[in-house]
Amino acid sequence: MITKSIMIVGVGGQGTLLTSRILGGIMQEAGYDVKLSEVHGMAQRGGSVVTFVRYGEMVAEPIVEEGQADVLIAFERLEALRYAHFLKKDGVLIVNDWRIDPITVVTGAAEYPENIIDELGRKHKVYAIDAMKEALALGNSKTFNVIVLGAAAKHMDFAKEDWLKVIEKTVPSKTVEINQKAFLVGYES
Amino acid sequence: MAEKKIMLGNEAIARGAYEAGVKVSAAYPGTPSTEISESIVKYDEVYAEWSPNEKVAMEVAIGASISGVRAMASMKHVGVNVASDPLYTASYTGVGRGLVLVAADDPGLYSSQNEQDTRCVARAAQVPVLEPSDSQEAKDFMKFAFEMSEKYDTPVIVRTTTRLSHSQGMVVLEERQEVPDKPYERNIGKFVMMPGMAKGRHVYVEKRMEAMSEDGGGFFVNRAEYRDTSIGFITSGIPYQYVREVFPEASVLKLGMVNPLPRKMIEEFASKVDKLYIFEELEPVIEEQVKSWGIEAAGKEIFTRQGEYSANMLRRILLSEEVTEAQAAQVPARPPILCPGCPHRSVFSVLKKLKIHAAGDIGCYTLGAVAPLSVIDTTICMGASISSLHGMEMAKGKEYVKNWVAVIGDSTFMHTGVNSLMNTVYNQGTGTVIIVDNSTTGMTGHQDHAATGKTLKGKTVPAISIYHFCKAIGIEHVVEVDAFDLPLLEKVIQEETERDEVSVIITKAPCVLLKGNHFPDVCVPVPEKCKKCGACLKPGCPALTKKEDGSIAIDATMCNGCGLCMQLCPFDAIAKEPK
């Protein structure tokens, strides 16, 4: 099988690392070779963060480069726009319809672009989800990232039951139920 | 079947040390090395500690090795500078049992103040360097490093980079092999480095390096992969993966030992390929040596010395490929910032108001250099805030530093700030030092240190009091202030900077990301009172945004309820509500 590439992008502090652990878990269960690459340290303090996930029979490079991503999972609109050019021509973009102003916008040095999702939709296959709204409806705003993952999982080659099993293995036992629920909200959206 | 696990490069390094029977591990946290200690602490058979700095960590490991057990120290690349004093001489003494230093370089500067290459330090110190290319190798090379250390009587550096340390890959787990302690024997010719003994050891050091270069062709970590011989690459570490990705048919000499170089093996490989490339991140360490042997190769004239490499970089340079049709969209930058509720923001808002300059240090508070806070003027290295402020004063006089302070965190103060402060006291500086004490090592992800009262193993111990330390070295004016008490902070900073004596202000409030540290409320705007003056927006809290009509919105999912914006509002237009 040809190596497949997934990217998770967001704002430091949004919990991209949990999502990548679940992704890594499901690929390992399926018997693939997997490499994940993450950002730790300073960028985690509210900066733009990226996680790369690659899987296949034998994976060499641990990062995903421009024009190579099969799936781009974005936890925030501006970050979707920033990394959209990493997508393959027929790649799929799942974006959380959520805005976090970067400091450059807060200070007035830059403007937050309008109509990002419409713009991206002209060039790519885009699926937007208001995961924060769904997470608040579930009673836990922190679950939004697993909701987005659920929405992305629909476009990947793994069974729903396998995802739920991996979530059970990956997250702390107290939060298994809420995370599985959150995943299904995204998966069935 | 052997257990397979997805492991971070750093976890795999820790696992390798564990399987090799390591008994002592010492470190100071630093991205990208921190998770090595955080992983190794989980193995009960290993004693693991946070030391106050890398020099101490290295010396702890050296002592353990001399006493006869396998030991390691781990640190980021700039930490190796701090540890270089013991490292250079441990190269001469050699070891008792195996001694490994894990050095984590940061090509691309994801979280560092420079892009230095540890291989250069290793060449100068005459110690061998192993460089793995993935998590599995990270584990395997650690085990080999301990064997090599004992066989050749040398400390061994295992060099990782951010990309390796923070990438996860499959690792096959093996059992731990207990290594019997080596009985201690007094040997001053080997372990007391006074000139007479060191002269002899220097001779040994050079013989040892020659022997490793000679034997290197037989080490499993070095591997010649012959495929199409019209093109050949000499490479190591993560760049090896990029070569395999782009040129799966090319021949590759994959060096696992990058110092000393296995010369014969390299000469043989070079003679068998038509066009030779040397593909190494950062400095031309392999290239300059190989070229000095009269071998023709392409290297840094086409590949940069800066930043991280990639497969697309190889495609662009060697295949002249336009790698992507889609161009990156022009979007506003999103640099890292202080978190909502961060106590540093509160301290900086006062310094900004008073128009005071700050000599900064290494930590989250370095982010106070950029807009909108723009308070930090200098950042050099761990501990430099206090000593560089002292240098300014000695150069320009005490009046000059009355609108300056040094800003340093609690962990950085314990690391090397203490030395700098002793210097200010001794040489009668009058500067003002603000220790922004958030009870943790924040930037690297919350590690304990000598002033937090907890060890890496989780044991509760007496916390060293920063206040009493300052008092004990003879500083009369040491003031502790709540970091969120703006009026008092302002008053204290004004008083202490005016004073013709050294003084220390310890601003206290735990890091807002520390577990169990939550403000009970969130801040909410009171729209009818808002005069749209923008005072609350000045310190740049990311939870606050200006709406189109000029009034403000507070994102309840981001706000941590510190109340800084509320204190800054002159019109009571921000209130607190329970979460």
Coordinates of N, CA, C and O in Angstrom, one line a residue, chain B residues 61 95 122 142 149 313 321 362 479 481:
Chain B
A61 N 26.0 12.0 36.7 CA 26.2 10.8 35.9 C 27.6 10.3 35.9 O 27.9 9.1 36.0
V95 N 35.5 6.1 31.8 CA 34.4 5.7 32.7 C 34.7 4.6 33.6 O 35.8 4.0 33.5
A122 N 31.4 17.6 20.3 CA 31.9 16.2 20.4 C 33.3 16.1 19.8 O 34.2 15.5 20.3
M142 N 21.0 3.4 22.0 CA 21.3 3.6 23.4 C 22.0 2.4 24.0 O 23.0 2.5 24.7
S149 N 30.8 2.6 25.3 CA 31.4 3.4 26.4 C 32.3 2.5 27.2 O 33.4 3.0 27.6
M313 N 12.9 19.4 0.0 CA 14.1 20.2 -0.2 C 15.0 19.4 -1.2 O 15.6 20.0 -2.1
E321 N 12.5 19.8 -9.1 CA 11.0 19.7 -9.2 C 10.4 20.9 -8.6 O 10.7 21.3 -7.5
I362 N 15.6 32.8 29.9 CA 15.0 31.7 29.1 C 13.8 31.1 29.8 O 13.9 30.6 30.9
V479 N 11.5 41.3 48.4 CA 10.1 41.5 48.6 C 9.3 40.5 47.8 O 9.6 40.2 46.6
V481 N 5.7 39.5 46.3 CA 4.4 40.1 45.9 C 3.5 39.2 45.1 O 4.1 38.4 44.3

